[in-house]
Amino acid sequence: MTMVAGVDSSTQSCKVTILDADTGAVVREGRASHPDGTSVDPRHWWDALGAAIADAGGLADVGAVAIAGQQHGMVALDADGRVVRDALLWNDVRSADAAAQMVEELGREAWVTRTGLVPVASFTGTKLRWLRDAEPDDAGRVAAVALPHDWLSWRLRGYGPADESPLGPDLDSLATDASDASGTAYWDPVRRQYDPELFELALGRRMRVAGDTEASGVVVPRVVAHDEAMGTLDVDVALPNGAVAPAGLVVAAGLGDNAGAALGLGLGPGDVAVSLGTSGTVFGVTATEVLDPSGTVAGFADGTGSRLPIVTTLNAARVLEVIGGLLGVDHDALGELALQAPAGADGLVLVPYFVGERTPNRPDATASLLGMTPGTTDRPHLARAAVEGMLCALADGLAAVEDTGVTVSRLLLIGGAARNEAVRTVAAQVFGRDVLIPDPGEYVASGAARQAAWALTGALPSWEIATTTVPADPHPEVLEQYRAAAR
C-alpha cells in the first residue's frame, strides 16, 4: 500500500490525515490545537504540526505529504530566517484602513483586473501596508514574506534559523502554489505571476521571487505547479514533539485551505460548496475568468489550474457558539431548539456580525437582533434566528458567486456545523435547492493528500465521496426579511 499524508493547518488546529493513495481510505489521523487570537507566533503552528504528525503515527511509511493552510496570514522573516513579528491572520482586521487606502490609490477596477480581487483587511498585501505604516522598524527588517502553508512547508523541508534546522535560512528555497499566492493581493491569477508594483505599493520595498538571484528585494516564494513537488527530503528533519520527516519524503506544492477542500471534495465546473467553520465560505470551480468589481467575490486560483471564485464571511459556526453559549446549550441542543420555531422565526432576525464582517466589508460592524416581541423572545426563536442568520449571510454569498456567471448544478454543505440536523433543514429552505451533505471527513487535509499523491505518482487520483441529499424546501421569505434587516 502506498500512503500519502495531507495536513490542514487551520486557524484553530493542525490536522494530519494519512490515506491509501489508491483508494483515499483513511489509514490514521492526528490532531493538535492552535492558540486563539488573530495575531499568532508561527512557532505554535510548527509545534502543532509535529504534535499532529506524532499523533497520527508518524511519516516513516508515507511517500509524500502536502500542507494546506489558512490563507492570507502574513509571515514576515528576517535575513536569518527568523519570524520578525507575530503573524497577522486572515481574520485580523487592523489593516482595514490600509485596505481602503490601497483601493483608493488604484481603484476597484484596476485591482480586479490585476489580481482578481479588491483589497480588504484579510489579504496579505493590506497587512504589509499596515506593517509599513504602524511598525516601520519591523518592516525594515523583513527579508522575505511567506504565508502559513509556505512557511510550514519550508520548515518541513529542513529550512529555518540556523540553530533550529539542518539546512539553515535559505530564503531562496521558499515556495508556494497558485491558490495561496492568489490571496495575497499582489499576484495575477490570469498571467499567473506576481505583480511587483503591487507588492511595492503594499510594503514600500521592491520584491524578488525566490531563486531569482539576478534581482534584489524582499523575497516572495516561487510558485510551484499544482502537480509538482517543492522537493524531496535529502536528510531526516526533526520536528517538535518527537516527530520526524524522513529522507526521501516528497513534499508537494500544498494549497490554500479552500482550494484544498475543493480538491478533497473533487469539485468540478457546476459544483459549489458552502463551508461552515468558525468562519464561512462559498466557493466553486470554473475555467473562466472571475471579475467582480464590488469585491464580494474574489477570483482565486484553485489547486488544478482553474479558478476558485470565493466569498468569505467572518461569522459562521461562531454564531452558533455565541448563541449556544447564551442559551447554555451545545450545537445539538441548539439545533433541537431551532426546529421548534417556524421558518422565519416569526420575524425575529439575527444579523450575526459578532466580530465585524468581511462580506459585506464591514470590519467595525456588530451583531443585531431585530423583531423582538413577547412572542419571539424565547429560546426556540433565538436558536432559529441564529441558524437562519448564519445561513442567510452565506446565501447572499452564493448569489454573488452566481452573479459572476458561475453555474450552480450541485450545492454541497461541509464543515462541522453541517452535521447539525437543523442546519441541514434550514439550508434547504434558505438556499431553496437540494443540498448535498458529504460524509463527515477532513476535506482540506484529504485534498492536500490527493495533491501529494499527484506529485508522487504523476496522476491525480479519483476518490469517491458519498453524499446525502436534503431536498429543496424553498422559503424565500426568510432571506427577504434577513436582507431587509442587514441593509
Short mmCIF file of C-alpha atoms in Angstrom, two decimals:
data_model
loop_
_atom_site.label_atom_id
_atom_site.label_comp_id
_atom_site.label_asym_id
_atom_site.label_seq_id
_atom_site.Cartn_x
_atom_site.Cartn_y
_atom_site.Cartn_z
CA MET A 1 0.00 0.00 0.00
CA THR A 2 1.32 3.45 -0.97
CA MET A 3 0.42 6.06 1.63
CA VAL A 4 0.27 9.83 1.43
CA ALA A 5 -0.34 12.48 4.07
CA GLY A 6 -2.37 15.67 3.98
CA VAL A 7 -2.12 18.47 6.52
CA ASP A 8 -4.80 21.04 7.33
CA SER A 9 -3.13 23.83 9.31
CA SER A 10 -6.23 25.91 10.05
CA THR A 11 -6.92 28.83 12.34
CA GLN A 12 -7.98 26.55 15.19
CA SER A 13 -5.83 23.43 14.81
CA CYS A 14 -3.49 21.24 12.79
CA LYS A 15 -4.98 18.03 11.41
CA VAL A 16 -2.94 15.30 9.73
CA THR A 17 -4.66 12.61 7.67
CA ILE A 18 -2.77 9.63 6.24
CA LEU A 19 -4.55 7.84 3.40
CA ASP A 20 -4.17 4.99 0.94
CA ALA A 21 -3.07 6.73 -2.26
CA ASP A 22 -5.05 4.34 -4.46
CA THR A 23 -8.44 4.42 -2.73
CA GLY A 24 -8.40 7.50 -0.50
CA ALA A 25 -9.25 5.36 2.53
CA VAL A 26 -8.16 6.92 5.82
CA VAL A 27 -5.42 4.86 7.48
CA ARG A 28 -4.82 7.03 10.54
CA GLU A 29 -5.19 10.61 11.74
CA GLY A 30 -3.70 13.08 14.23
CA ARG A 31 -4.57 16.48 15.60
CA ALA A 32 -3.17 19.30 17.74
CA SER A 33 -4.63 22.65 18.75
CA HIS A 34 -3.54 26.15 17.79
CA PRO A 35 -3.82 29.11 20.16
CA ASP A 36 -6.70 31.54 19.88
CA GLY A 37 -6.18 35.02 18.50
CA THR A 38 -5.80 36.91 15.26
CA SER A 39 -2.07 37.53 15.76
CA VAL A 40 -0.07 34.35 16.40
CA ASP A 41 3.59 33.34 16.68
CA PRO A 42 4.06 30.84 13.80
CA ARG A 43 6.14 28.67 16.13
CA HIS A 44 2.84 27.44 17.56
CA TRP A 45 1.92 26.07 14.10
CA TRP A 46 5.29 24.32 13.85
CA ASP A 47 4.87 22.77 17.30
CA ALA A 48 1.32 21.67 16.41
CA LEU A 49 2.48 20.15 13.12
CA GLY A 50 4.98 17.99 14.96
CA ALA A 51 2.41 17.02 17.58
CA ALA A 52 -0.24 16.16 14.98
CA ILE A 53 2.20 14.06 12.93
CA ALA A 54 3.24 12.20 16.07
CA ASP A 55 -0.42 11.71 16.99
CA ALA A 56 -1.00 10.24 13.51
CA GLY A 57 1.72 7.64 14.00
CA GLY A 58 4.49 9.44 12.12
CA LEU A 59 5.55 9.63 8.48
CA ALA A 60 8.03 6.75 8.28
CA ASP A 61 5.82 4.77 5.87
CA VAL A 62 4.50 7.79 3.93
CA GLY A 63 5.65 8.54 0.38
CA ALA A 64 4.54 12.15 0.03
CA VAL A 65 2.96 14.96 2.04
CA ALA A 66 1.26 18.26 1.22
CA ILE A 67 0.26 21.07 3.55
CA ALA A 68 -2.93 23.08 3.12
CA GLY A 69 -3.08 26.17 5.30
CA GLN A 70 -5.22 29.09 6.32
CA GLN A 71 -4.84 31.74 3.65
CA HIS A 72 -3.53 35.31 3.77
CA GLY A 73 -1.61 35.14 7.08
CA MET A 74 1.45 37.43 6.98
CA VAL A 75 4.62 35.54 7.97
CA ALA A 76 7.48 38.05 7.82
CA LEU A 77 11.03 36.67 8.03
CA ASP A 78 14.37 38.39 8.58
CA ALA A 79 17.62 37.53 6.79
CA ASP A 80 18.36 34.81 9.37
CA GLY A 81 15.05 33.06 8.69
CA ARG A 82 13.52 34.17 11.98
CA VAL A 83 9.97 35.47 12.30
CA VAL A 84 10.02 39.26 12.60
CA ARG A 85 6.74 39.56 14.49
CA ASP A 86 3.64 37.52 15.22
CA ALA A 87 1.77 36.61 12.04
CA LEU A 88 -1.37 38.63 11.35
CA LEU A 89 -4.05 36.12 10.41
CA TRP A 90 -6.77 36.45 7.78
CA ASN A 91 -9.32 37.45 10.44
CA ASP A 92 -7.22 40.29 11.89
CA VAL A 93 -8.98 43.48 10.80
CA ARG A 94 -6.44 46.08 11.96
CA SER A 95 -5.43 46.59 8.32
CA ALA A 96 -8.93 47.71 7.26
CA ASP A 97 -7.84 51.34 6.87
CA ALA A 98 -4.77 50.24 4.91
CA ALA A 99 -7.05 48.26 2.58
CA ALA A 100 -9.27 51.28 1.99
CA GLN A 101 -6.23 53.42 1.20
CA MET A 102 -4.93 50.90 -1.30
CA VAL A 103 -8.30 50.67 -3.05
CA GLU A 104 -8.48 54.45 -3.27
CA GLU A 105 -4.97 54.67 -4.72
CA LEU A 106 -5.64 52.33 -7.66
CA GLY A 107 -9.41 51.97 -7.92
CA ARG A 108 -11.52 48.84 -7.76
CA GLU A 109 -11.41 48.08 -11.48
CA ALA A 110 -7.62 48.14 -11.57
CA TRP A 111 -7.36 45.82 -8.58
CA VAL A 112 -9.80 43.32 -10.07
CA THR A 113 -8.07 43.40 -13.44
CA ARG A 114 -4.62 42.88 -11.94
CA THR A 115 -5.36 40.47 -9.06
CA GLY A 116 -8.94 39.19 -9.39
CA LEU A 117 -9.91 40.80 -6.08
CA VAL A 118 -10.49 44.09 -4.27
CA PRO A 119 -8.33 44.52 -1.14
CA VAL A 120 -9.94 44.07 2.26
CA ALA A 121 -8.33 43.61 5.66
CA SER A 122 -8.00 39.84 5.15
CA PHE A 123 -5.44 39.92 2.35
CA THR A 124 -1.68 39.76 2.88
CA GLY A 125 -0.91 42.92 0.93
CA THR A 126 -3.04 45.07 3.22
CA LYS A 127 -1.28 43.61 6.25
CA LEU A 128 2.08 44.53 4.72
CA ARG A 129 0.83 48.11 4.24
CA TRP A 130 -0.25 48.15 7.90
CA LEU A 131 3.20 46.87 8.94
CA ARG A 132 4.91 49.55 6.86
CA ASP A 133 2.90 52.33 8.49
CA ALA A 134 2.40 51.04 12.05
CA GLU A 135 5.72 49.24 12.68
CA PRO A 136 8.32 50.73 10.33
CA ASP A 137 11.28 49.26 12.25
CA ASP A 138 9.91 45.74 11.86
CA ALA A 139 9.03 46.45 8.22
CA GLY A 140 12.64 47.42 7.61
CA ARG A 141 13.85 44.05 8.94
CA VAL A 142 11.70 42.00 6.57
CA ALA A 143 13.78 39.92 4.16
CA ALA A 144 11.02 37.58 3.00
CA VAL A 145 7.23 37.31 3.18
CA ALA A 146 5.53 33.91 3.29
CA LEU A 147 2.09 32.53 4.03
CA PRO A 148 1.34 29.89 6.69
CA HIS A 149 1.46 26.88 4.35
CA ASP A 150 4.59 28.24 2.62
CA TRP A 151 6.43 28.68 5.89
CA LEU A 152 5.43 25.30 7.31
CA SER A 153 6.44 23.54 4.09
CA TRP A 154 9.79 25.37 4.16
CA ARG A 155 10.41 24.27 7.75
CA LEU A 156 9.29 20.72 6.97
CA ARG A 157 11.83 20.57 4.15
CA GLY A 158 14.61 21.37 6.64
CA TYR A 159 14.97 25.13 6.33
CA GLY A 160 14.77 27.76 9.05
CA PRO A 161 17.00 29.55 11.56
CA ALA A 162 20.49 28.00 11.58
CA ASP A 163 20.20 26.79 15.17
CA GLU A 164 16.84 25.09 14.53
CA SER A 165 17.15 23.42 11.10
CA PRO A 166 19.62 21.22 9.22
CA LEU A 167 19.65 23.31 6.03
CA GLY A 168 19.63 26.79 7.53
CA PRO A 169 17.87 30.01 6.49
CA ASP A 170 17.90 29.64 2.69
CA LEU A 171 15.15 32.13 1.79
CA ASP A 172 15.55 31.25 -1.89
CA SER A 173 14.09 27.83 -1.09
CA LEU A 174 10.72 29.35 -0.12
CA ALA A 175 7.92 28.02 -2.35
CA THR A 176 4.14 28.17 -2.58
CA ASP A 177 1.34 27.32 -5.02
CA ALA A 178 -1.00 29.39 -7.16
CA SER A 179 -4.05 29.05 -4.90
CA ASP A 180 -2.31 30.58 -1.88
CA ALA A 181 -0.41 33.18 -3.91
CA SER A 182 -3.72 34.34 -5.41
CA GLY A 183 -4.91 35.51 -1.98
CA THR A 184 -2.05 37.93 -1.35
CA ALA A 185 -3.33 40.89 -3.47
CA TYR A 186 0.00 41.03 -5.32
CA TRP A 187 -0.36 38.02 -7.65
CA ASP A 188 -2.12 37.93 -11.01
CA PRO A 189 -4.21 34.75 -11.49
CA VAL A 190 -4.57 35.40 -15.24
CA ARG A 191 -0.88 35.79 -16.06
CA ARG A 192 -0.08 33.50 -13.11
CA GLN A 193 2.73 35.64 -11.83
CA TYR A 194 3.48 38.21 -9.14
CA ASP A 195 2.82 41.92 -9.67
CA PRO A 196 5.96 43.67 -8.31
CA GLU A 197 4.34 47.11 -8.38
CA LEU A 198 1.54 45.98 -6.10
CA PHE A 199 3.97 44.41 -3.64
CA GLU A 200 5.91 47.66 -3.51
CA LEU A 201 2.66 49.59 -3.09
CA ALA A 202 1.99 47.43 -0.02
CA LEU A 203 5.33 47.23 1.80
CA GLY A 204 7.11 50.17 0.19
CA ARG A 205 10.01 47.95 -0.90
CA ARG A 206 10.90 46.02 -4.02
CA MET A 207 10.31 42.28 -4.23
CA ARG A 208 12.09 39.40 -5.91
CA VAL A 209 10.92 35.85 -6.46
CA ALA A 210 12.83 33.14 -4.59
CA GLY A 211 15.53 31.68 -6.81
CA ASP A 212 15.94 34.80 -8.95
CA THR A 213 19.48 35.68 -7.92
CA GLU A 214 19.74 38.36 -10.61
CA ALA A 215 17.21 40.56 -8.79
CA SER A 216 17.20 42.25 -5.39
CA GLY A 217 14.47 42.94 -2.89
CA VAL A 218 12.23 41.22 -0.34
CA VAL A 219 11.84 37.53 -1.21
CA VAL A 220 8.45 36.07 -2.06
CA PRO A 221 8.07 32.28 -2.56
CA ARG A 222 8.38 30.85 -6.06
CA VAL A 223 5.11 29.36 -7.31
CA VAL A 224 5.24 25.60 -7.84
CA ALA A 225 2.86 23.97 -10.34
CA HIS A 226 -0.08 22.19 -8.72
CA ASP A 227 1.06 18.74 -9.88
CA GLU A 228 4.74 19.17 -8.98
CA ALA A 229 6.71 18.87 -5.76
CA MET A 230 8.53 21.55 -3.81
CA GLY A 231 11.24 18.98 -3.31
CA THR A 232 12.28 15.64 -1.86
CA LEU A 233 14.00 15.46 1.52
CA ASP A 234 17.69 14.53 1.35
CA VAL A 235 18.01 14.26 5.14
CA ASP A 236 15.82 13.38 8.08
CA VAL A 237 14.21 16.52 9.51
CA ALA A 238 13.42 16.58 13.21
CA LEU A 239 10.10 18.18 14.08
CA PRO A 240 8.81 19.23 17.51
CA ASN A 241 7.25 16.64 19.82
CA GLY A 242 9.48 13.84 18.58
CA ALA A 243 8.15 13.67 15.02
CA VAL A 244 10.47 13.15 12.04
CA ALA A 245 10.11 13.87 8.33
CA PRO A 246 12.23 11.09 6.80
CA ALA A 247 14.71 11.43 3.98
CA GLY A 248 13.07 10.52 0.67
CA LEU A 249 9.73 12.11 1.62
CA VAL A 250 8.22 14.06 -1.30
CA VAL A 251 6.82 17.47 -0.28
CA ALA A 252 4.14 18.59 -2.72
CA ALA A 253 3.20 22.18 -3.57
CA GLY A 254 0.47 22.44 -0.95
CA LEU A 255 -2.56 24.73 -1.19
CA GLY A 256 -4.68 27.34 0.45
CA ASP A 257 -7.29 25.74 2.69
CA ASN A 258 -10.30 26.37 0.45
CA ALA A 259 -8.51 25.05 -2.62
CA GLY A 260 -7.62 22.02 -0.51
CA ALA A 261 -11.28 21.47 0.36
CA ALA A 262 -12.27 21.81 -3.31
CA LEU A 263 -9.69 19.19 -4.27
CA GLY A 264 -10.73 16.91 -1.42
CA LEU A 265 -14.36 17.12 -2.49
CA GLY A 266 -13.47 16.59 -6.14
CA LEU A 267 -15.29 19.77 -7.18
CA GLY A 268 -15.63 20.45 -10.89
CA PRO A 269 -17.44 23.05 -13.00
CA GLY A 270 -21.01 23.42 -11.74
CA ASP A 271 -20.13 22.38 -8.18
CA VAL A 272 -20.26 24.93 -5.36
CA ALA A 273 -19.51 24.24 -1.69
CA VAL A 274 -20.65 26.12 1.39
CA SER A 275 -18.24 25.52 4.25
CA LEU A 276 -19.31 26.15 7.85
CA GLY A 277 -16.27 26.53 10.03
CA THR A 278 -15.82 29.27 12.61
CA SER A 279 -15.94 31.44 9.52
CA GLY A 280 -17.92 30.63 6.40
CA THR A 281 -17.01 30.28 2.73
CA VAL A 282 -18.83 29.78 -0.55
CA PHE A 283 -16.56 28.55 -3.33
CA GLY A 284 -16.71 26.77 -6.66
CA VAL A 285 -14.51 25.77 -9.56
CA THR A 286 -14.66 27.35 -13.00
CA ALA A 287 -12.42 27.50 -16.04
CA THR A 288 -13.47 31.08 -16.83
CA GLU A 289 -12.05 34.34 -15.53
CA VAL A 290 -13.86 35.77 -12.48
CA LEU A 291 -14.21 39.54 -12.26
CA ASP A 292 -16.26 41.23 -9.53
CA PRO A 293 -15.51 44.95 -9.12
CA SER A 294 -17.68 45.04 -5.99
CA GLY A 295 -15.06 42.91 -4.27
CA THR A 296 -17.64 40.49 -2.90
CA VAL A 297 -16.28 37.56 -4.90
CA ALA A 298 -12.52 37.01 -5.03
CA GLY A 299 -11.20 35.25 -8.12
CA PHE A 300 -8.60 32.97 -6.54
CA ALA A 301 -6.82 30.11 -8.27
CA ASP A 302 -7.69 26.54 -7.34
CA GLY A 303 -5.40 23.53 -6.98
CA THR A 304 -5.79 22.20 -10.54
CA GLY A 305 -5.10 25.17 -12.81
CA SER A 306 -8.68 26.52 -12.83
CA ARG A 307 -10.24 29.42 -10.92
CA LEU A 308 -11.81 29.31 -7.45
CA PRO A 309 -14.37 32.12 -7.07
CA ILE A 310 -14.93 32.54 -3.34
CA VAL A 311 -16.91 34.55 -0.83
CA THR A 312 -15.85 34.55 2.82
CA THR A 313 -17.73 35.59 5.95
CA LEU A 314 -16.16 36.03 9.37
CA ASN A 315 -19.21 34.69 11.17
CA ALA A 316 -20.46 31.13 10.59
CA ALA A 317 -20.31 28.40 13.24
CA ARG A 318 -19.09 31.13 15.58
CA VAL A 319 -22.73 32.36 15.54
CA LEU A 320 -23.92 29.03 16.90
CA GLU A 321 -21.19 29.11 19.56
CA VAL A 322 -22.21 32.59 20.74
CA ILE A 323 -25.95 31.94 20.87
CA GLY A 324 -25.48 28.42 22.21
CA GLY A 325 -23.33 29.89 24.98
CA LEU A 326 -26.01 32.45 25.75
CA LEU A 327 -28.65 29.72 25.99
CA GLY A 328 -26.36 27.31 27.80
CA VAL A 329 -26.61 24.53 25.19
CA ASP A 330 -24.31 22.74 22.76
CA HIS A 331 -24.77 22.64 18.97
CA ASP A 332 -27.06 19.63 19.03
CA ALA A 333 -29.37 21.10 21.65
CA LEU A 334 -29.36 24.45 19.87
CA GLY A 335 -30.48 22.67 16.70
CA GLU A 336 -33.29 20.92 18.56
CA LEU A 337 -34.49 24.27 19.89
CA ALA A 338 -34.30 25.86 16.42
CA LEU A 339 -36.57 23.21 14.91
CA GLN A 340 -39.23 24.07 17.49
CA ALA A 341 -39.70 27.50 15.87
CA PRO A 342 -41.13 28.07 12.37
CA ALA A 343 -39.22 29.14 9.27
CA GLY A 344 -38.55 32.85 9.58
CA ALA A 345 -38.74 32.67 13.41
CA ASP A 346 -41.95 34.74 13.28
CA GLY A 347 -39.96 37.78 12.19
CA LEU A 348 -37.02 37.51 14.63
CA VAL A 349 -33.81 38.18 12.68
CA LEU A 350 -30.20 37.92 13.82
CA VAL A 351 -27.67 39.86 11.74
CA PRO A 352 -24.61 37.96 13.02
CA TYR A 353 -21.69 40.39 12.67
CA PHE A 354 -20.21 39.43 16.04
CA VAL A 355 -16.58 40.12 15.00
CA GLY A 356 -17.24 42.63 12.26
CA GLU A 357 -17.68 41.20 8.79
CA ARG A 358 -15.68 40.63 5.64
CA THR A 359 -18.67 40.06 3.32
CA PRO A 360 -20.13 42.62 3.28
CA ASN A 361 -16.96 44.56 4.08
CA ARG A 362 -17.92 45.97 7.49
CA PRO A 363 -14.90 45.37 9.74
CA ASP A 364 -16.28 47.51 12.57
CA ALA A 365 -19.86 46.18 12.50
CA THR A 366 -21.57 44.47 15.43
CA ALA A 367 -24.38 41.94 15.61
CA SER A 368 -28.04 42.99 15.75
CA LEU A 369 -31.23 41.24 16.84
CA LEU A 370 -34.43 42.62 15.31
CA GLY A 371 -38.10 41.72 15.55
CA MET A 372 -38.22 41.06 19.27
CA THR A 373 -41.75 40.74 20.65
CA PRO A 374 -43.14 38.85 23.67
CA GLY A 375 -43.93 36.00 21.28
CA THR A 376 -40.46 35.77 19.68
CA THR A 377 -38.24 36.42 22.68
CA ASP A 378 -37.77 32.84 23.76
CA ARG A 379 -35.17 30.10 23.37
CA PRO A 380 -36.54 28.35 20.25
CA HIS A 381 -36.97 31.59 18.28
CA LEU A 382 -33.50 32.84 19.21
CA ALA A 383 -31.96 29.49 18.24
CA ARG A 384 -33.83 29.56 14.91
CA ALA A 385 -32.73 33.14 14.24
CA ALA A 386 -29.09 32.14 14.87
CA VAL A 387 -29.17 29.28 12.36
CA GLU A 388 -31.03 31.36 9.77
CA GLY A 389 -28.76 34.39 10.21
CA MET A 390 -25.66 32.30 9.68
CA LEU A 391 -27.05 30.67 6.52
CA CYS A 392 -28.67 33.79 5.06
CA ALA A 393 -25.32 35.57 5.07
CA LEU A 394 -23.88 32.67 3.07
CA ALA A 395 -26.92 32.60 0.76
CA ASP A 396 -26.03 36.16 -0.19
CA GLY A 397 -22.53 34.89 -0.92
CA LEU A 398 -23.91 32.15 -3.14
CA ALA A 399 -25.98 34.72 -5.05
CA ALA A 400 -22.86 36.84 -5.56
CA VAL A 401 -20.95 33.85 -6.95
CA GLU A 402 -23.80 33.13 -9.36
CA ASP A 403 -23.82 36.79 -10.43
CA THR A 404 -20.26 36.35 -11.77
CA GLY A 405 -21.59 33.77 -14.23
CA VAL A 406 -20.76 30.64 -12.26
CA THR A 407 -23.34 27.87 -12.78
CA VAL A 408 -24.50 26.03 -9.68
CA SER A 409 -25.58 22.50 -10.58
CA ARG A 410 -24.69 20.90 -7.25
CA LEU A 411 -24.56 22.60 -3.84
CA LEU A 412 -22.52 20.86 -1.15
CA LEU A 413 -22.61 21.73 2.56
CA ILE A 414 -19.49 20.89 4.57
CA GLY A 415 -17.90 21.70 7.92
CA GLY A 416 -18.64 20.65 11.46
CA ALA A 417 -21.89 22.63 11.65
CA ALA A 418 -23.21 20.79 8.56
CA ARG A 419 -23.68 17.71 10.75
CA ASN A 420 -26.46 19.51 12.65
CA GLU A 421 -29.96 18.47 11.56
CA ALA A 422 -31.37 21.99 11.99
CA VAL A 423 -28.58 23.47 9.89
CA ARG A 424 -29.28 20.98 7.09
CA THR A 425 -33.04 21.62 7.23
CA VAL A 426 -32.70 25.41 7.23
CA ALA A 427 -30.07 25.29 4.47
CA ALA A 428 -32.54 23.59 2.10
CA GLN A 429 -35.06 26.33 2.96
CA VAL A 430 -32.74 29.34 2.74
CA PHE A 431 -30.85 28.20 -0.39
CA GLY A 432 -34.07 26.93 -1.96
CA ARG A 433 -32.39 23.97 -3.68
CA ASP A 434 -31.24 20.43 -2.97
CA VAL A 435 -28.31 20.39 -0.56
CA LEU A 436 -25.76 17.57 -0.71
CA ILE A 437 -24.07 16.60 2.55
CA PRO A 438 -20.80 14.68 2.02
CA ASP A 439 -19.94 12.05 4.58
CA PRO A 440 -18.06 13.62 7.53
CA GLY A 441 -14.38 14.00 6.77
CA GLU A 442 -11.36 16.28 6.88
CA TYR A 443 -11.69 17.51 3.30
CA VAL A 444 -8.95 20.14 3.45
CA ALA A 445 -6.48 17.53 4.66
CA SER A 446 -7.71 14.89 2.20
CA GLY A 447 -7.41 17.42 -0.62
CA ALA A 448 -3.80 18.04 0.37
CA ALA A 449 -3.23 14.27 0.46
CA ARG A 450 -4.76 13.94 -3.00
CA GLN A 451 -2.32 16.55 -4.25
CA ALA A 452 0.54 14.69 -2.54
CA ALA A 453 -0.47 11.53 -4.43
CA TRP A 454 -0.47 13.57 -7.65
CA ALA A 455 3.09 14.75 -7.05
CA LEU A 456 4.21 11.26 -6.07
CA THR A 457 2.65 9.27 -8.92
CA GLY A 458 2.17 11.82 -11.69
CA ALA A 459 -1.60 11.24 -11.83
CA LEU A 460 -4.42 12.87 -9.86
CA PRO A 461 -6.28 10.03 -8.13
CA SER A 462 -10.08 9.79 -8.25
CA TRP A 463 -11.50 9.09 -4.80
CA GLU A 464 -15.22 8.52 -4.31
CA ILE A 465 -17.17 10.81 -1.97
CA ALA A 466 -20.53 9.60 -0.63
CA THR A 467 -23.24 12.22 -0.10
CA THR A 468 -26.70 12.52 1.43
CA THR A 469 -29.29 14.78 -0.25
CA VAL A 470 -31.56 17.13 1.70
CA PRO A 471 -34.41 18.01 -0.72
CA ALA A 472 -35.11 21.65 -1.54
CA ASP A 473 -37.76 23.30 0.64
CA PRO A 474 -37.83 26.93 -0.56
CA HIS A 475 -38.75 29.64 1.96
CA PRO A 476 -37.73 32.85 0.16
CA GLU A 477 -39.35 34.98 2.85
CA VAL A 478 -36.58 34.02 5.28
CA LEU A 479 -33.88 35.51 3.08
CA GLU A 480 -36.03 38.53 2.23
CA GLN A 481 -36.53 39.50 5.87
CA TYR A 482 -32.84 38.95 6.58
CA ARG A 483 -31.80 41.22 3.71
CA ALA A 484 -34.18 43.92 4.92
CA ALA A 485 -32.62 43.75 8.39
CA ALA A 486 -28.99 43.65 7.17
CA ARG A 487 -29.15 46.77 4.99
#
